[in-house]
Short mmCIF file of C-alpha atoms and ligand atoms in Angstrom, two decimals:
data_model
loop_
_atom_site.label_atom_id
_atom_site.label_comp_id
_atom_site.label_asym_id
_atom_site.label_seq_id
_atom_site.Cartn_x
_atom_site.Cartn_y
_atom_site.Cartn_z
CA UNK A 1 0.00 0.00 0.00
CA UNK A 2 1.32 3.41 -0.93
CA UNK A 3 -0.01 6.39 0.88
CA UNK A 4 0.46 8.95 3.61
CA UNK A 5 -0.43 6.35 6.25
CA UNK A 6 2.76 4.51 5.39
CA UNK A 7 4.95 7.54 5.86
CA UNK A 8 5.85 7.95 9.45
CA UNK A 9 6.68 11.58 10.09
CA UNK A 10 8.55 11.88 13.35
CA UNK A 11 10.93 14.77 13.63
CA UNK A 12 10.66 18.47 13.07
CA UNK A 13 13.37 20.35 11.26
CA UNK A 14 12.91 24.10 11.56
CA UNK A 15 9.22 23.67 10.95
CA UNK A 16 9.64 21.08 8.20
CA UNK A 17 9.10 17.39 8.74
CA UNK A 18 11.64 14.63 8.35
CA UNK A 19 10.67 11.09 7.58
CA UNK A 20 11.65 8.37 10.01
CA UNK A 21 15.01 6.85 9.14
CA UNK A 22 15.88 9.76 6.88
CA UNK A 23 17.86 11.84 9.29
CA UNK A 24 20.59 12.92 6.91
CA UNK A 25 18.43 15.67 5.50
CA UNK A 26 15.72 16.62 3.04
CA UNK A 27 16.26 16.17 -0.68
CA UNK A 28 14.41 17.83 -3.53
CA UNK A 29 15.23 17.51 -7.19
CA UNK A 30 13.19 17.84 -10.34
CA UNK A 31 13.08 16.96 -14.00
CA UNK A 32 11.19 18.59 -16.85
CA UNK A 33 8.64 16.50 -18.76
CA UNK A 34 9.85 18.07 -21.98
CA UNK A 35 10.82 14.89 -23.83
CA UNK A 36 12.06 11.45 -22.94
CA UNK A 37 14.85 11.52 -20.34
CA UNK A 38 18.27 10.52 -21.57
CA UNK A 39 21.35 8.69 -20.36
CA UNK A 40 22.81 12.03 -19.19
CA UNK A 41 19.83 12.56 -16.87
CA UNK A 42 20.41 9.08 -15.47
CA UNK A 43 24.15 9.38 -14.96
CA UNK A 44 24.06 12.98 -13.79
CA UNK A 45 21.03 12.86 -11.52
CA UNK A 46 18.76 9.82 -11.39
CA UNK A 47 21.47 7.43 -10.20
CA UNK A 48 22.01 9.64 -7.15
CA UNK A 49 18.28 10.07 -6.59
CA UNK A 50 17.90 6.32 -6.33
CA UNK A 51 20.89 6.00 -3.97
CA UNK A 52 19.72 8.78 -1.67
CA UNK A 53 16.27 7.29 -1.11
CA UNK A 54 17.42 5.11 1.78
CA UNK A 55 19.17 7.79 3.78
CA UNK A 56 17.32 11.01 3.05
CA UNK A 57 13.76 12.24 3.07
CA UNK A 58 13.40 12.58 -0.72
CA UNK A 59 10.90 14.52 -2.79
CA UNK A 60 11.23 14.24 -6.55
CA UNK A 61 9.22 16.57 -8.75
CA UNK A 62 8.03 16.40 -12.34
CA UNK A 63 8.44 20.10 -13.01
CA UNK A 64 5.82 20.63 -15.70
CA UNK A 65 5.71 24.43 -15.31
CA UNK A 66 9.43 24.48 -16.03
CA UNK A 67 8.78 22.62 -19.29
CA UNK A 68 6.46 25.49 -20.29
CA UNK A 69 9.22 28.08 -19.95
CA UNK A 70 10.67 26.85 -23.25
CA UNK A 71 7.67 24.91 -24.60
CA UNK A 72 4.86 27.43 -23.98
CA UNK A 73 3.80 27.56 -27.63
CA UNK A 74 2.82 23.92 -27.76
CA UNK A 75 2.09 22.56 -24.29
CA UNK A 76 -0.30 19.78 -25.40
CA UNK A 77 2.23 16.99 -24.87
CA UNK A 78 3.37 18.06 -21.40
CA UNK A 79 0.62 16.12 -19.58
CA UNK A 80 1.33 12.87 -21.42
CA UNK A 81 5.06 13.36 -21.02
CA UNK A 82 4.62 13.84 -17.27
CA UNK A 83 3.12 10.38 -16.95
CA UNK A 84 5.82 8.94 -19.20
CA UNK A 85 8.50 10.57 -17.05
CA UNK A 86 7.01 9.00 -13.92
CA UNK A 87 7.17 5.58 -15.62
CA UNK A 88 10.83 6.11 -16.45
CA UNK A 89 11.60 7.14 -12.88
CA UNK A 90 9.90 4.00 -11.56
CA UNK A 91 11.78 1.87 -14.11
CA UNK A 92 15.06 3.45 -12.95
CA UNK A 93 14.38 2.45 -9.34
CA UNK A 94 12.62 5.38 -7.69
CA UNK A 95 10.36 3.81 -5.13
CA UNK A 96 7.15 5.54 -3.98
CA UNK A 97 7.38 3.65 -0.69
CA UNK A 98 10.64 5.46 0.04
CA UNK A 99 10.33 8.78 -1.81
CA UNK A 100 7.61 11.28 -2.56
CA UNK A 101 7.04 11.48 -6.33
CA UNK A 102 5.04 14.59 -7.16
CA UNK A 103 3.83 16.87 -9.96
CA UNK A 104 4.82 20.53 -9.61
CA UNK A 105 1.55 21.97 -10.99
CA UNK A 106 -0.45 19.90 -8.48
CA UNK A 107 1.19 21.92 -5.66
CA UNK A 108 0.30 25.54 -6.47
CA UNK A 109 2.16 26.75 -3.35
CA UNK A 110 5.34 26.51 -5.46
CA UNK A 111 3.92 29.36 -7.56
CA UNK A 112 3.11 31.47 -4.49
CA UNK A 113 6.65 31.14 -3.17
CA UNK A 114 8.05 31.91 -6.62
CA UNK A 115 5.98 35.09 -6.72
CA UNK A 116 7.15 36.20 -3.27
CA UNK A 117 10.81 35.54 -4.16
CA UNK A 118 10.38 37.54 -7.37
CA UNK A 119 9.61 40.64 -5.26
CA UNK A 120 13.19 40.94 -3.98
CA UNK A 121 15.27 39.28 -6.70
CA UNK A 122 17.15 41.68 -8.90
CA UNK A 123 16.64 41.50 -12.66
CA UNK A 124 20.32 42.06 -13.55
CA UNK A 125 21.25 39.19 -11.20
CA UNK A 126 18.97 36.84 -13.16
CA UNK A 127 20.17 38.12 -16.53
CA UNK A 128 23.76 37.41 -15.51
CA UNK A 129 23.19 33.67 -14.96
CA UNK A 130 25.43 32.04 -17.61
CA UNK A 131 22.96 29.22 -18.44
CA UNK A 132 20.33 31.86 -19.28
CA UNK A 133 22.52 33.47 -21.90
CA UNK A 134 23.71 30.10 -23.17
CA UNK A 135 20.19 28.76 -23.69
CA UNK A 136 19.07 32.00 -25.39
CA UNK A 137 21.95 31.44 -27.82
CA UNK A 138 21.61 27.70 -28.29
CA UNK A 139 17.85 27.18 -28.54
CA UNK A 140 16.79 28.39 -31.97
CA UNK A 141 13.38 29.13 -33.42
CA UNK A 142 11.69 30.06 -30.14
CA UNK A 143 11.31 33.43 -28.48
CA UNK A 144 12.77 32.95 -25.02
CA UNK A 145 13.02 36.60 -24.04
CA UNK A 146 10.06 35.98 -21.76
CA UNK A 147 9.36 36.74 -18.12
CA UNK A 148 8.82 33.03 -17.43
CA UNK A 149 12.10 31.87 -18.94
CA UNK A 150 14.12 34.48 -17.05
CA UNK A 151 12.34 33.34 -13.88
CA UNK A 152 13.16 29.64 -14.42
CA UNK A 153 15.78 29.51 -11.63
CA UNK A 154 13.52 31.49 -9.27
CA UNK A 155 10.81 28.88 -9.67
CA UNK A 156 13.48 26.25 -9.10
CA UNK A 157 14.52 27.97 -5.87
CA UNK A 158 10.88 27.88 -4.77
CA UNK A 159 10.63 24.14 -5.62
CA UNK A 160 13.66 23.43 -3.46
CA UNK A 161 13.07 25.77 -0.54
CA UNK A 162 9.37 25.05 -0.12
CA UNK A 163 10.44 21.67 1.34
CA UNK A 164 13.37 23.26 3.24
CA UNK A 165 15.63 20.93 1.29
CA UNK A 166 19.15 20.52 2.58
CA UNK A 167 20.54 18.58 -0.39
CA UNK A 168 19.86 18.81 -4.13
CA UNK A 169 21.25 16.06 -6.37
CA UNK A 170 21.66 17.49 -9.89
CA UNK A 171 23.98 17.57 -12.89
CA UNK A 172 26.74 20.16 -13.24
CA UNK A 173 24.60 22.36 -15.52
CA UNK A 174 22.53 23.26 -12.46
CA UNK A 175 25.40 24.74 -10.41
CA UNK A 176 24.57 28.37 -11.25
CA UNK A 177 20.92 27.79 -10.38
CA UNK A 178 21.78 26.24 -7.04
CA UNK A 179 24.02 29.19 -6.29
CA UNK A 180 21.00 31.41 -6.85
CA UNK A 181 18.85 29.18 -4.60
CA UNK A 182 21.36 29.72 -1.77
CA UNK A 183 21.31 33.47 -2.37
CA UNK A 184 17.52 33.51 -2.33
CA UNK A 185 17.50 31.68 1.01
CA UNK A 186 20.09 34.07 2.45
CA UNK A 187 18.23 37.12 1.20
CA UNK A 188 14.90 35.89 2.54
CA UNK A 189 16.40 35.01 5.92
CA UNK A 190 18.07 38.43 6.15
CA UNK A 191 14.96 40.38 5.14
CA UNK A 192 12.26 38.49 7.01
CA UNK A 193 14.00 36.26 9.58
CA UNK A 194 15.55 32.82 9.56
CA UNK A 195 13.45 30.22 7.77
CA UNK A 196 15.29 28.48 4.95
CA UNK A 197 18.35 26.22 5.04
CA UNK A 198 21.33 26.85 2.77
CA UNK A 199 21.13 23.88 0.42
CA UNK A 200 24.07 21.78 -0.73
CA UNK A 201 24.53 20.57 -4.29
CA UNK A 202 25.22 16.85 -4.68
CA UNK A 203 26.90 15.62 -7.88
CA UNK A 204 27.47 12.14 -9.27
CA UNK A 205 30.87 11.17 -10.69
CA UNK A 206 29.50 12.04 -14.16
CA UNK A 207 27.87 15.41 -13.67
CA UNK A 208 28.08 16.36 -17.38
CA UNK A 209 27.58 13.79 -20.09
CA UNK A 210 28.13 15.13 -23.62
CA UNK A 211 25.49 14.56 -26.27
CA UNK A 212 26.01 12.77 -29.58
CA UNK A 213 27.15 16.12 -31.07
CA UNK A 214 29.69 16.86 -28.31
CA UNK A 215 27.65 19.63 -26.63
CA UNK A 216 26.07 18.88 -23.22
CA UNK A 217 23.42 16.23 -23.74
CA UNK A 218 20.10 17.99 -23.38
CA UNK A 219 16.52 17.40 -24.42
CA UNK A 220 16.41 20.97 -25.69
CA UNK A 221 19.38 20.39 -28.02
CA UNK A 222 18.10 17.24 -29.77
CA UNK A 223 21.40 15.41 -29.17
CA UNK A 224 20.25 12.78 -26.72
CA UNK A 225 20.37 9.02 -26.38
CA UNK A 226 17.09 8.45 -24.65
CA UNK A 227 16.36 5.93 -21.90
CA UNK A 228 13.71 4.23 -24.04
CA UNK A 229 15.63 4.08 -27.35
CA UNK A 230 15.39 0.76 -29.19
CA UNK A 231 18.49 -1.39 -29.77
CA UNK A 232 18.66 -0.13 -33.39
CA UNK A 233 18.35 3.52 -32.37
CA UNK A 234 21.17 3.13 -29.87
CA UNK A 235 23.38 1.54 -32.52
CA UNK A 236 22.67 4.36 -35.00
CA UNK A 237 23.21 7.12 -32.48
CA UNK A 238 26.47 5.69 -31.16
CA UNK A 239 27.76 5.11 -34.70
CA UNK A 240 26.94 8.70 -35.66
CA UNK A 241 28.57 10.35 -32.65
CA UNK A 242 31.06 13.11 -33.35
CA UNK A 243 34.70 12.44 -32.42
CA UNK A 244 37.84 14.58 -32.20
CA UNK A 245 37.36 16.97 -35.20
CA UNK A 246 41.14 17.13 -35.75
CA UNK A 247 41.41 13.38 -36.26
CA UNK A 248 40.59 13.21 -39.94
CA UNK A 249 42.51 10.17 -41.14
CA UNK A 250 42.75 6.81 -39.36
CA UNK A 251 46.50 7.41 -38.97
CA UNK A 252 46.08 10.80 -37.23
CA UNK A 253 46.66 10.61 -33.46
CA UNK A 254 43.48 11.55 -31.55
CA UNK A 255 42.74 13.56 -28.41
CA UNK A 256 40.49 11.54 -26.09
CA UNK A 257 40.06 14.51 -23.76
CA UNK A 258 37.97 16.36 -26.38
CA UNK A 259 36.18 13.28 -27.72
CA UNK A 260 32.63 12.48 -26.46
CA UNK A 261 33.16 8.82 -27.38
CA UNK A 262 35.96 8.65 -24.83
CA UNK A 263 33.72 10.30 -22.22
CA UNK A 264 31.20 7.52 -22.87
CA UNK A 265 33.90 4.90 -22.35
CA UNK A 266 34.64 6.47 -18.98
CA UNK A 267 30.95 6.44 -18.09
CA UNK A 268 29.74 3.14 -19.54
CA UNK A 269 32.85 0.94 -19.89
CA UNK A 270 35.38 2.35 -17.40
CA UNK A 271 37.46 -0.85 -17.54
CA UNK A 272 38.12 -0.07 -21.25
CA UNK A 273 38.75 3.65 -20.87
CA UNK A 274 42.49 3.65 -20.34
CA UNK A 275 43.21 1.29 -23.25
CA UNK A 276 40.89 3.34 -25.47
CA UNK A 277 42.72 6.56 -24.64
CA UNK A 278 46.09 4.95 -25.35
CA UNK A 279 44.95 3.50 -28.69
CA UNK A 280 43.36 6.80 -29.69
CA UNK A 281 46.44 8.91 -28.87
CA UNK A 282 48.66 6.53 -30.82
CA UNK A 283 46.27 6.03 -33.75
CA UNK A 284 46.12 2.29 -33.05
CA UNK A 285 42.33 2.14 -33.34
CA UNK A 286 40.00 3.98 -35.73
CA UNK A 287 37.01 6.03 -34.54
CA UNK A 288 34.45 3.71 -36.18
CA UNK A 289 35.80 0.67 -34.36
CA UNK A 290 36.02 2.67 -31.14
CA UNK A 291 32.34 3.64 -31.41
CA UNK A 292 31.25 0.07 -32.15
CA UNK A 293 32.81 -1.03 -28.86
CA UNK A 294 30.47 1.32 -27.04
CA UNK A 295 27.20 0.00 -28.38
CA UNK A 296 26.79 -2.89 -25.93
CA UNK A 297 27.78 -0.95 -22.78
CA UNK A 298 25.16 1.71 -23.62
CA UNK A 299 22.57 -0.98 -24.41
CA UNK A 300 23.26 -2.53 -20.99
CA UNK A 301 22.21 0.71 -19.27
CA UNK A 302 19.18 1.45 -21.44
CA UNK A 303 17.76 -2.09 -21.85
CA UNK A 304 16.50 -2.60 -18.25
CA UNK A 305 14.95 0.88 -18.18
CA UNK A 306 13.18 0.35 -21.52
CA UNK A 307 11.86 -3.01 -20.34
CA UNK A 308 10.76 -1.57 -17.01
CA UNK A 309 8.89 1.22 -18.80
CA UNK A 310 7.10 -1.35 -20.97
CA UNK A 311 5.83 -3.00 -17.77
CA UNK A 312 4.67 0.30 -16.23
CA UNK A 313 2.94 1.23 -19.49
CA UNK A 314 0.50 -1.61 -18.76
CA UNK A 315 -0.51 0.13 -15.51
CA UNK A 316 -1.03 3.84 -16.27
CA UNK A 317 -3.71 4.17 -13.57
CA UNK A 318 -1.31 2.92 -10.92
CA UNK A 319 1.33 5.43 -12.04
CA UNK A 320 -1.25 8.22 -11.95
CA UNK A 321 -2.24 7.12 -8.43
CA UNK A 322 1.39 7.21 -7.26
CA UNK A 323 1.75 10.77 -8.56
CA UNK A 324 -1.57 11.84 -7.07
CA UNK A 325 -0.68 10.47 -3.63
CA UNK A 326 2.83 11.93 -3.75
CA UNK A 327 1.52 15.34 -4.81
CA UNK A 328 -0.98 15.37 -1.93
CA UNK A 329 1.76 14.56 0.57
CA UNK A 330 4.01 17.21 -0.92
CA UNK A 331 1.18 19.75 -0.84
CA UNK A 332 0.67 19.29 2.89
CA UNK A 333 4.31 20.09 3.50
CA UNK A 334 4.34 22.99 1.05
CA UNK A 335 1.28 24.55 2.70
CA UNK A 336 3.02 24.43 6.06
CA UNK A 337 6.05 26.31 4.69
CA UNK A 338 3.90 28.87 2.90
CA UNK A 339 2.03 29.57 6.15
CA UNK A 340 5.38 30.24 7.85
CA UNK A 341 6.50 32.41 4.94
CA UNK A 342 3.37 34.56 5.22
CA UNK A 343 3.98 34.88 8.98
CA UNK A 344 7.58 35.93 8.39
CA UNK A 345 6.47 38.58 5.91
CA UNK A 346 3.75 39.78 8.27
CA UNK A 347 0.95 39.13 5.81
CA UNK A 348 -2.49 38.94 7.34
CA UNK A 349 -3.79 35.39 7.23
CA UNK A 350 -7.58 35.16 7.34
P1 ADP B 1 17.57 18.58 -19.94
O1 ADP B 1 18.73 19.55 -19.85
O2 ADP B 1 17.90 17.39 -20.78
O3 ADP B 1 16.26 19.23 -20.32
P2 ADP B 1 16.60 18.58 -17.20
O4 ADP B 1 16.77 20.06 -17.20
O5 ADP B 1 15.21 18.02 -17.09
O6 ADP B 1 17.33 17.96 -18.49
O7 ADP B 1 17.54 17.99 -16.07
C1 ADP B 1 17.23 16.94 -15.22
C2 ADP B 1 18.45 16.56 -14.42
O8 ADP B 1 19.42 15.91 -15.25
C3 ADP B 1 19.18 17.76 -13.81
O9 ADP B 1 19.66 17.41 -12.53
C4 ADP B 1 20.33 18.00 -14.74
O10 ADP B 1 21.43 18.62 -14.09
C5 ADP B 1 20.68 16.57 -15.15
N1 ADP B 1 21.29 16.57 -16.48
C6 ADP B 1 20.75 17.06 -17.61
N2 ADP B 1 21.57 16.89 -18.65
C7 ADP B 1 22.68 16.28 -18.16
C8 ADP B 1 23.91 15.82 -18.75
N3 ADP B 1 24.14 15.96 -20.04
N4 ADP B 1 24.84 15.23 -17.95
C9 ADP B 1 24.59 15.07 -16.62
N5 ADP B 1 23.45 15.47 -16.01
C10 ADP B 1 22.51 16.07 -16.75
#
């Protein structure tokens, strides 16, 4: 049975609640339902999410409003993709008996906190965030000079702080956003009195996995190897990966440190990585052969997730129920924080 009755809340942490046996702290992290998650999401974040479930009080959010910041013109798929994302999480090992799995838009208190934070956050500070400028440059064909897109990291700060999270497991691309979250907490505490913890970022050993084109793998860049790709798709994508652009002929020595294929060896076949680097530097192995050696190690990571998703696809109502229950639990906690926030600000509460 999954449900609030199973979750034994025992200890108070500055007004928040910690789950029994999860005394190391409170974890929040989120993922956008903006396309199928990829192997970078798994290596950079999901693997840690699964590990932390036993020692922390974990809340994992499908951040559907965040998906609208870039996908506002065509939001029709976001609902379906939210359910699909939950299935992938479950297939990767997130366990609703251990963690709270919730949908951001089902907890409107996130929006209230976002609004209150936006009152004191400076516009130039948000415009200076390097990932903001980078995404404006990299994502083509969409107008992202919007209020919502600039506010993306403010909403993220609200997602994290509304649960008084102490730890946030994310990929390296989120470092600037987490820095802002800490600043928001400090500013709030200074202006209105101590309420929020200063959260720590938690990285995996592979906090940035490159995409098939060598840029960071990202759903918004269309360079991903997704966690539900078929065997044939994986083969094609691995075979078409870019390599060191200066290695033109088979006899040219290569530079593994700039080659995404080498990064994949480190991530998916670490026992082969050193030999691969040596053979690349000394032109002992061609890039095509090198890529072929990667196909099976990538399949080995994707196959169990794809098969797990196929099983969950037979039970969409159960997945919806898990998200509904998790969102209700999360909402209770979020409401408690928002009540405290209003008190700190001195707002009149009818
Ligand atoms: P995307 O950038 O593909 O849209 P999200 O923004 O939904 O992915 O990120 C979900 C989580 O996955 C975040 O913690 C993010 O840091 C992590 N992540 C995303 N891309 C990568 C990557 N290429 N390597 C490692 N971690 C990543």
